[in-house]
PDB file of C-alpha atoms in Angstrom:
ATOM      1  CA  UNK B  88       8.583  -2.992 -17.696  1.00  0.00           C
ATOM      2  CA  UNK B  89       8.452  -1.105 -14.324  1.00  0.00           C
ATOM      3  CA  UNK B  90      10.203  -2.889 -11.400  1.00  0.00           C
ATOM      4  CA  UNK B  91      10.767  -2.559  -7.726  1.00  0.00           C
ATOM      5  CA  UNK B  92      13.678  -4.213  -5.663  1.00  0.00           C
ATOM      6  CA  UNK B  93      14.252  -4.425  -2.443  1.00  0.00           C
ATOM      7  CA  UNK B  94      15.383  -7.528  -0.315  1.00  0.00           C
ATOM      8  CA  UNK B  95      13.052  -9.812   0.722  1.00  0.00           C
ATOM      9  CA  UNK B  96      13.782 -10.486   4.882  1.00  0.00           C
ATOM     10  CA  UNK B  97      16.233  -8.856   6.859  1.00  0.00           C
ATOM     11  CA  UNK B  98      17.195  -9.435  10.527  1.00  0.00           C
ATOM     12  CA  UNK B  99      18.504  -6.946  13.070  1.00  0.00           C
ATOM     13  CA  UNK B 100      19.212  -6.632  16.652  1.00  0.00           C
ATOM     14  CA  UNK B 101      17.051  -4.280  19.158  1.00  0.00           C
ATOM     15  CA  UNK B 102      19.229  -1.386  19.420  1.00  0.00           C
ATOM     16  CA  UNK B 103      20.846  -1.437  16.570  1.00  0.00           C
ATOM     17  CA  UNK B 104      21.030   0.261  13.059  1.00  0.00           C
ATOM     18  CA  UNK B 105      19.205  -1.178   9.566  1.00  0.00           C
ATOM     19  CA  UNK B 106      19.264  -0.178   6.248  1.00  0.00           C
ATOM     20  CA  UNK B 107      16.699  -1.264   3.857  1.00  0.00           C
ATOM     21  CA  UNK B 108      17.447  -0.680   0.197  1.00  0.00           C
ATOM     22  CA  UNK B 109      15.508  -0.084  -2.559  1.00  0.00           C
ATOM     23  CA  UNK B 110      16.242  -0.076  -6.410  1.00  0.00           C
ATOM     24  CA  UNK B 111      13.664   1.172  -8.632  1.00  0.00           C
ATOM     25  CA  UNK B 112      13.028   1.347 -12.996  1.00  0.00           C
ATOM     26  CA  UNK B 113       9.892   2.833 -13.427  1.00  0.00           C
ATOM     27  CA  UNK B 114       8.671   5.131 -16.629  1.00  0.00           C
ATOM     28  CA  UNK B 115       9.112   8.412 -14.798  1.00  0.00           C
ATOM     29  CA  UNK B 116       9.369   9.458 -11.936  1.00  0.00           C
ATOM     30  CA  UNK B 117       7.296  11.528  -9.670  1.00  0.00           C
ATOM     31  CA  UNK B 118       8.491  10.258  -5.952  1.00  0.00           C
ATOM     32  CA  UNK B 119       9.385   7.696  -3.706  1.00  0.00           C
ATOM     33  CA  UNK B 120       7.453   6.353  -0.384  1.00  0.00           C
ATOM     34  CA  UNK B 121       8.420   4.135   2.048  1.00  0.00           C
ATOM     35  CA  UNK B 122       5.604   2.385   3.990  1.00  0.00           C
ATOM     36  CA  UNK B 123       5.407  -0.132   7.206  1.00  0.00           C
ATOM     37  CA  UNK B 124       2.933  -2.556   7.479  1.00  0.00           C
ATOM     38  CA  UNK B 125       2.000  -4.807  10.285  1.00  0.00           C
ATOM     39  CA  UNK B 126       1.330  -8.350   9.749  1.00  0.00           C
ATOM     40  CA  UNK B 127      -2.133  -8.561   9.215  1.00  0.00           C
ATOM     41  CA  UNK B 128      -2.749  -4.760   9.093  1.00  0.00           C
ATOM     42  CA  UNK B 129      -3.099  -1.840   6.480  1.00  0.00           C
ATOM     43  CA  UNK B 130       0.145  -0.001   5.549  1.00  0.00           C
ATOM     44  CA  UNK B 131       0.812   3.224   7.090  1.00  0.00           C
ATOM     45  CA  UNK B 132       2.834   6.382   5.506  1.00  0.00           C
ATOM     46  CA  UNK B 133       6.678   6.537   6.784  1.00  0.00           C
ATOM     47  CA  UNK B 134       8.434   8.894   3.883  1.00  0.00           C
ATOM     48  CA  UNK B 135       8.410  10.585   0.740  1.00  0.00           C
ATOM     49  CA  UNK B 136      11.740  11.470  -0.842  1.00  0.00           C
ATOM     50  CA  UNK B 137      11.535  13.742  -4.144  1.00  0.00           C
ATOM     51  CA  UNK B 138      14.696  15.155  -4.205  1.00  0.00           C
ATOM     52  CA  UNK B 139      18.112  13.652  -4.128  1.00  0.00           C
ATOM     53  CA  UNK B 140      19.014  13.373  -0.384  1.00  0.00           C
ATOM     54  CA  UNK B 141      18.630  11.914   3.089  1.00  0.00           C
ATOM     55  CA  UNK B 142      15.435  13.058   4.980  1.00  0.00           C
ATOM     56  CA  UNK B 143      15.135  12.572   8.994  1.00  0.00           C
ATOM     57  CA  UNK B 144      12.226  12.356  10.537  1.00  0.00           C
ATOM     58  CA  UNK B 145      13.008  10.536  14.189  1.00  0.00           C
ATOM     59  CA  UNK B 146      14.537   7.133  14.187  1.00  0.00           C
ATOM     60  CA  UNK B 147      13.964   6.797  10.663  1.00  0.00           C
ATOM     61  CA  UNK B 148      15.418   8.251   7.928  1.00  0.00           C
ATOM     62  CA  UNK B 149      14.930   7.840   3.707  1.00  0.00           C
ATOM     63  CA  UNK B 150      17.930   8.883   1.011  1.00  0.00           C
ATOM     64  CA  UNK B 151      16.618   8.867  -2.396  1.00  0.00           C
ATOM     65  CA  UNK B 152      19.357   9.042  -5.616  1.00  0.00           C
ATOM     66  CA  UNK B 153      16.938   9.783  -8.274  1.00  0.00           C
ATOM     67  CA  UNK B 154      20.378   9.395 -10.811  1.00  0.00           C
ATOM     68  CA  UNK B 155      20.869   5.840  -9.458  1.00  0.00           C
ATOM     69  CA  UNK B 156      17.238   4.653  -9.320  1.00  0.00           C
ATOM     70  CA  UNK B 157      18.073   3.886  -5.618  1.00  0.00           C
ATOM     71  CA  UNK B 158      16.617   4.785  -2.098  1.00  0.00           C
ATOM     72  CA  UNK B 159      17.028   3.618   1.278  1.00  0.00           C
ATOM     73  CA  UNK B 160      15.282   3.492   4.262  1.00  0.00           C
ATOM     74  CA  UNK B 161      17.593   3.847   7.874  1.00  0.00           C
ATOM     75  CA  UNK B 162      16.120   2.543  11.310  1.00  0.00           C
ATOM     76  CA  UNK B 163      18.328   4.055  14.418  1.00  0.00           C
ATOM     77  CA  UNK B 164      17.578   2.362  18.050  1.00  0.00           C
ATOM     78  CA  UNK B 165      15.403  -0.594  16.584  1.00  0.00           C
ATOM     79  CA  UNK B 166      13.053  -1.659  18.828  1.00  0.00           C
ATOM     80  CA  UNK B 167      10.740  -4.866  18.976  1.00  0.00           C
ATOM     81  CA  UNK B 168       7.718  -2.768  17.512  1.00  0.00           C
ATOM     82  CA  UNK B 169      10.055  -2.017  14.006  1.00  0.00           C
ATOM     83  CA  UNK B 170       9.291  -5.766  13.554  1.00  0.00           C
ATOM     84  CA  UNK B 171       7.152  -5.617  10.454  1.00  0.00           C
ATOM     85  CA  UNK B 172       7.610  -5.488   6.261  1.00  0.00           C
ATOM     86  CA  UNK B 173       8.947  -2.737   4.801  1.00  0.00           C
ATOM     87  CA  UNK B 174       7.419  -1.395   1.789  1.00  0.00           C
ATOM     88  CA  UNK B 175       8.974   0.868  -0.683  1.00  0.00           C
ATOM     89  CA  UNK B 176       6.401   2.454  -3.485  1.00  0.00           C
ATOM     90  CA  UNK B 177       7.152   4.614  -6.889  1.00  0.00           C
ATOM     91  CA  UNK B 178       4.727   6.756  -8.166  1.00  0.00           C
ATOM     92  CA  UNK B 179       5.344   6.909 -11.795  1.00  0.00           C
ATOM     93  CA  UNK B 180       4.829   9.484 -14.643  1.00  0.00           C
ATOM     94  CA  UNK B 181       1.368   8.904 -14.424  1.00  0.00           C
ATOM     95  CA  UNK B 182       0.612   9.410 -10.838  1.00  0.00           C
ATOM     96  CA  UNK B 183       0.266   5.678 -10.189  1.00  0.00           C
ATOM     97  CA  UNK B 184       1.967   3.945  -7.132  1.00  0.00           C
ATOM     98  CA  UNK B 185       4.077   1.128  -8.203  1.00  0.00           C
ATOM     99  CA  UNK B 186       4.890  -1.583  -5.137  1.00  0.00           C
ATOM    100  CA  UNK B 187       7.673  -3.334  -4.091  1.00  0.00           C
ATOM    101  CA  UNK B 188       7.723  -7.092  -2.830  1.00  0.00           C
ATOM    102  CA  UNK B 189       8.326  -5.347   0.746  1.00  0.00           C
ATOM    103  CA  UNK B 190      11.604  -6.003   2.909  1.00  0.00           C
ATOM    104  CA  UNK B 191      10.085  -8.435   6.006  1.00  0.00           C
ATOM    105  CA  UNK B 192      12.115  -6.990   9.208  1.00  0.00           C
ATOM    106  CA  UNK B 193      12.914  -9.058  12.248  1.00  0.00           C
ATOM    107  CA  UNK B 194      14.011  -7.631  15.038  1.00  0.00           C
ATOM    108  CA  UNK B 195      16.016 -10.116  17.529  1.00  0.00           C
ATOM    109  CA  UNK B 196      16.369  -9.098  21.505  1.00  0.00           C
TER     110      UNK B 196
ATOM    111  CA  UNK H 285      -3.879  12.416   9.694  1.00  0.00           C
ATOM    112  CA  UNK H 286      -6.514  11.381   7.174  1.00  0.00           C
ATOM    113  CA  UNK H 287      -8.955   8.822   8.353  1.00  0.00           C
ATOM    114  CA  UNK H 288      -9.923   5.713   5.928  1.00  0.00           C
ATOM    115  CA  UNK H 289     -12.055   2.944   6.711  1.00  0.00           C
ATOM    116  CA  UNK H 290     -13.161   0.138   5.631  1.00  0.00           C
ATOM    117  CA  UNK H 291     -16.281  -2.398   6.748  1.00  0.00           C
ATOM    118  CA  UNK H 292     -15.963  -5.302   7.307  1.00  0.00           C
ATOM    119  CA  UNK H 293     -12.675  -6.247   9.078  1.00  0.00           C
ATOM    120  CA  UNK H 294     -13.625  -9.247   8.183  1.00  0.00           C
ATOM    121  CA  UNK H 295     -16.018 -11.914   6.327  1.00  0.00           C
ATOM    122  CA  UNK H 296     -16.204 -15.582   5.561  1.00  0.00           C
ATOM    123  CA  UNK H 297     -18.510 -16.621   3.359  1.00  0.00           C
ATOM    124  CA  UNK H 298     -19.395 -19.356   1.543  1.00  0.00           C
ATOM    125  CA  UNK H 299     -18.342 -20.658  -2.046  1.00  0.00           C
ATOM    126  CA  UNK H 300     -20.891 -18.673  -5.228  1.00  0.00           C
ATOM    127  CA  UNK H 301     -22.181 -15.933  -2.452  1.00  0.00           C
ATOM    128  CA  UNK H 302     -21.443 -12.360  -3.186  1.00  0.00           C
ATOM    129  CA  UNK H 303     -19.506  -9.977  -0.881  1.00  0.00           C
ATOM    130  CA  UNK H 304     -19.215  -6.166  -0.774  1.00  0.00           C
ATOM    131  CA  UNK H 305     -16.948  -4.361   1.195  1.00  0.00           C
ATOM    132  CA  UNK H 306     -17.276  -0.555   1.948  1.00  0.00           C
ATOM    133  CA  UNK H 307     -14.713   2.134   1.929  1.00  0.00           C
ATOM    134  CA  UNK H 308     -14.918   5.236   3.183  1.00  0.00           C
ATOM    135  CA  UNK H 309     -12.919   8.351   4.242  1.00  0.00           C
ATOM    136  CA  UNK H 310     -14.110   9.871   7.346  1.00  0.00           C
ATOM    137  CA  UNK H 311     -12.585  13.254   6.969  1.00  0.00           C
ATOM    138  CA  UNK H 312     -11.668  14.220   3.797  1.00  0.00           C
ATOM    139  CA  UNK H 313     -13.401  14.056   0.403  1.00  0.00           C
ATOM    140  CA  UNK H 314     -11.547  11.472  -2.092  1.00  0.00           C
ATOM    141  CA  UNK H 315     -11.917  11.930  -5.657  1.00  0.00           C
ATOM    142  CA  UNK H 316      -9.727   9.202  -5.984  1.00  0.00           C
ATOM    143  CA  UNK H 317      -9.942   5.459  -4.605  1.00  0.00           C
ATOM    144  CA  UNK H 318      -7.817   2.474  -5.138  1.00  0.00           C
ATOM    145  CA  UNK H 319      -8.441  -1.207  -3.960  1.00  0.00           C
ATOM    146  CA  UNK H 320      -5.629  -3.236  -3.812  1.00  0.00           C
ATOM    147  CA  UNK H 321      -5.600  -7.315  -2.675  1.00  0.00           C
ATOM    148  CA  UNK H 322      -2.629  -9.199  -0.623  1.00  0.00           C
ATOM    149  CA  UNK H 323      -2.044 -12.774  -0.698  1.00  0.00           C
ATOM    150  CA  UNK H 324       0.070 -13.985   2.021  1.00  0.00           C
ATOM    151  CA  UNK H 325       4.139 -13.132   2.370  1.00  0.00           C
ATOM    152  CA  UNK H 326       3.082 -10.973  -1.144  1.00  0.00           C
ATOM    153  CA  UNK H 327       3.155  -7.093  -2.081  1.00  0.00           C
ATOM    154  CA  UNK H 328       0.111  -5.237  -2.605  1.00  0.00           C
ATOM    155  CA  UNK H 329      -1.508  -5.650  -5.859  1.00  0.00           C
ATOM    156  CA  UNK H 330      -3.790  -3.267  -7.307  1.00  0.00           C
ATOM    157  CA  UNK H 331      -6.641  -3.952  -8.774  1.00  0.00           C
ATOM    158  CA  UNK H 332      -8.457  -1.185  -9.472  1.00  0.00           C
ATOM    159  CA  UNK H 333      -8.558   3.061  -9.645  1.00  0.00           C
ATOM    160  CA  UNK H 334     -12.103   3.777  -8.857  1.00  0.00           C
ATOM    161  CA  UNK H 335     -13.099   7.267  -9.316  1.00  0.00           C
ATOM    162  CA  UNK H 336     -15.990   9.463  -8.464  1.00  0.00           C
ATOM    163  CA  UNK H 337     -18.829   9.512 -10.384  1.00  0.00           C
ATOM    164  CA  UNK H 338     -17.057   7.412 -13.459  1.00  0.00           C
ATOM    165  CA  UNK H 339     -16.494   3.786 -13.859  1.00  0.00           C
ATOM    166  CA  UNK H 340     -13.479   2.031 -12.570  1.00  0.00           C
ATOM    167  CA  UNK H 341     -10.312   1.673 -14.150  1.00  0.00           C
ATOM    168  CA  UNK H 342      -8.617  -2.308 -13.369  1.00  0.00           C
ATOM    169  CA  UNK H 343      -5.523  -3.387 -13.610  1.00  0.00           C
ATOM    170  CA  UNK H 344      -4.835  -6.415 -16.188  1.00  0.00           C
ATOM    171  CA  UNK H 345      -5.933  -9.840 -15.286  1.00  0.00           C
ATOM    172  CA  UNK H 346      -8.670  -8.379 -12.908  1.00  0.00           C
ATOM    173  CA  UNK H 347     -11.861  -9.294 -13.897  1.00  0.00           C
ATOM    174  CA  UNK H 348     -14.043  -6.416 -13.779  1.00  0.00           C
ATOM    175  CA  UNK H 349     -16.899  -8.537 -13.879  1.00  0.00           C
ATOM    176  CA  UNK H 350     -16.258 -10.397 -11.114  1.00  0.00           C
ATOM    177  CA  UNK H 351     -14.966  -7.425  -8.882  1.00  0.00           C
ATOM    178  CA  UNK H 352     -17.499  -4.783  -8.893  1.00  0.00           C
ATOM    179  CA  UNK H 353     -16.485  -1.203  -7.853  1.00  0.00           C
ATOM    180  CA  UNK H 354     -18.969   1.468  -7.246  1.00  0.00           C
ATOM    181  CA  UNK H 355     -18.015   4.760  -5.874  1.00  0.00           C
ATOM    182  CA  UNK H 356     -20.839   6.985  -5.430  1.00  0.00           C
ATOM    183  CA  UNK H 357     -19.680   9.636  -3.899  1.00  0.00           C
ATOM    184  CA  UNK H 358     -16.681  11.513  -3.141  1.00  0.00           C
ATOM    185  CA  UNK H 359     -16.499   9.712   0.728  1.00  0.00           C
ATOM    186  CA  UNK H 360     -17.908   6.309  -0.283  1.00  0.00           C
ATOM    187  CA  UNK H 361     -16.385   3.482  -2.463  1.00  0.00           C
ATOM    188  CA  UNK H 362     -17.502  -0.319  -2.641  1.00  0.00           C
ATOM    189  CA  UNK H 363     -16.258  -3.419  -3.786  1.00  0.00           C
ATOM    190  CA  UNK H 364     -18.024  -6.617  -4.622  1.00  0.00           C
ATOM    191  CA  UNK H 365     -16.719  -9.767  -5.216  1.00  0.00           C
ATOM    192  CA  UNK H 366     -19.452 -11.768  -7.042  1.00  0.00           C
ATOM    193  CA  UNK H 367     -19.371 -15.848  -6.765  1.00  0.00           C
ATOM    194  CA  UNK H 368     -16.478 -15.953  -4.734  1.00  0.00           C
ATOM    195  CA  UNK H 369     -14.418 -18.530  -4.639  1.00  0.00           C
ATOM    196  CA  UNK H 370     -11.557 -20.064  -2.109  1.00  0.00           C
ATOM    197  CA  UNK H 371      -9.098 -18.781  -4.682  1.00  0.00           C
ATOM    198  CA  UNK H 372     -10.435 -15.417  -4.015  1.00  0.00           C
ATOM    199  CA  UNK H 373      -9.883 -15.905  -0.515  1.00  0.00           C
ATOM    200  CA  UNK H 374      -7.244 -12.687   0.462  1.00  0.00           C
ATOM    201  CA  UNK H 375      -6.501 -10.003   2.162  1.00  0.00           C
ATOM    202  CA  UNK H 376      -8.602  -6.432   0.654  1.00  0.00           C
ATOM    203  CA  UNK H 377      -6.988  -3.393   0.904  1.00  0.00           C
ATOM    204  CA  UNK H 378      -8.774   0.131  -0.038  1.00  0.00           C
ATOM    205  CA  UNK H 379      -6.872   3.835  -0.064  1.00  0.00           C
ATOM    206  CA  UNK H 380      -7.754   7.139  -1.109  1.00  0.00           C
ATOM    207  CA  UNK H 381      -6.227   9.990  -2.249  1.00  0.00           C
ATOM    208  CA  UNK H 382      -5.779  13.093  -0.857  1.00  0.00           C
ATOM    209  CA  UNK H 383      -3.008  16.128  -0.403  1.00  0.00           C
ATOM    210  CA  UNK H 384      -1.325  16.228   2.279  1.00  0.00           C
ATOM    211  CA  UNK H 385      -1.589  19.165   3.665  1.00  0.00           C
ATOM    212  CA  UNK H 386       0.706  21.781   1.792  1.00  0.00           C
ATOM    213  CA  UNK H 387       3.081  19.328   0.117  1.00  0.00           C
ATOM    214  CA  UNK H 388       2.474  18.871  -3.623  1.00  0.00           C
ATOM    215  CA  UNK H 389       1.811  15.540  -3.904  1.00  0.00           C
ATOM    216  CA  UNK H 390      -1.125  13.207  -2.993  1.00  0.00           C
ATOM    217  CA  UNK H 391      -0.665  10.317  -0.591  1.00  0.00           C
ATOM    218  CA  UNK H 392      -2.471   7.677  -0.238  1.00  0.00           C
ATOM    219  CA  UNK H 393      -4.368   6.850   3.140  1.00  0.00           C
ATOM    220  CA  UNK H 394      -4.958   3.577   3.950  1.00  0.00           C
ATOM    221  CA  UNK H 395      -7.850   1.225   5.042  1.00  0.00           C
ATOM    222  CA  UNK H 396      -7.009  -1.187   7.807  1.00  0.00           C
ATOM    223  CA  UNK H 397      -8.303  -3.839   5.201  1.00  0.00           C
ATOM    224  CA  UNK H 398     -11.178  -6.619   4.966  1.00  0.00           C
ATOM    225  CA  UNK H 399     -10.104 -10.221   5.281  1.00  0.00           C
ATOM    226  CA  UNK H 400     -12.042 -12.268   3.283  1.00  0.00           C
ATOM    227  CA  UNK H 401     -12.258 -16.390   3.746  1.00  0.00           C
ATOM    228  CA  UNK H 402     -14.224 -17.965   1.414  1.00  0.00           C
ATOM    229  CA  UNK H 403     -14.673 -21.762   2.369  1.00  0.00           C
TER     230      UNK H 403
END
């Protein structure tokens, strides 16, 4: 079966750094996303990782090891906004998305 | 970015009514929709891959009968939950498909999603 991993609640300090992880067996493999959703609100688009490697964009940054099954997701200078779940989404050989649980992020002052 | 959304924000209704929720992309033409339902502290789940013009395809376990999708046209797709029930009380989630811009692959856009309470 396909399956998605990634720890269930995290907790962090404003400021500081936080890395989400991800673990992934899907059949095939076309991509990675990461997503952040709002309690109570739709998901919205963070990263896509393809290739084997780390990609920056701002504060936050997504590493994908396509040999390990494994991606991360880095958040630099948290802030009390980055409070939120954490999703991370495979789309398989056939073009559909498969979901994690989410990682639930809380950000302490 | 590409604009999705979705009416209502949110409904309560009352138990063996019907409800149909609309989802639409504002800017861009989807060929491809997906609605997807949350319970609480839970992932997305998807239900069903609606496209244009051709009948829905659902995920296992979701009763196609009871969750009607209809998606007309390449901006417009609706869901209706038929004799709802508290247990169907969640949280309604639509996307659609489109490429983003000149990478190769197609994300997803999301609605901001339709709470539904059915008492």
């Amino acid at each position: 079966g396909q399956n998605i991993d990634q720890p269930t609640e995290m907790t962090a300090t404003e400021g500081a750094i936080v890395q989400i992880n991800c673990t992934y067996q899907t059949s095939g493999f076309n991509g990675l996303f990461w997503y952040q959703q709002h309690a109570g609100e739709a998901p919205t688009f963070l990263s896509y990782n393809v290739l084997d490697g780390l990609e920056e964009k701002g504060r936050f940054s997504s590493f994908l090891s396509r040999s390990k099954g494994y991606s991360y997701l880095l958040l630099k200078e948290l802030q009390m906004k980055d409070s939120a779940s954490y999703l991370c989404a495979v789309l398989d050989s056939n073009y559909q998305l498969i979901w994690g649980a989410g990682t639930k992020l809380i950000i302490k002052p | 970015g590409a604009v999705v959304s979705q009416h209502p924000s949110w409904v309560i209704c009352k138990s063996g009514t019907s409800v149909k929720i609309e989802c639409r992309s504002l800017d861009f033409q989807a060929t491809t929709m997906f609605w997807y339902r949350q319970f609480p502290k839970q992932s997305l789940m998807l239900m069903a891959t609606s496209n244009e013009g051709s009948k829905a395809t659902y995920e296992q376990g979701v009763e196609k009968d009871k969750f009607l999708i209809n998606h007309a046209s390449l901006t417009l797709s609706t869901l209706t939950v038929t004799s709802a029930h508290p247990e169907d009380s969640s949280f309604y989630i639509c996307s659609a498909e489109g490429t983003s811009g000149s990478m190769s692959y197609n994300e997803q856009f999301f609605g901001p999603g339709t709470r539904l309470t059915v008492l």
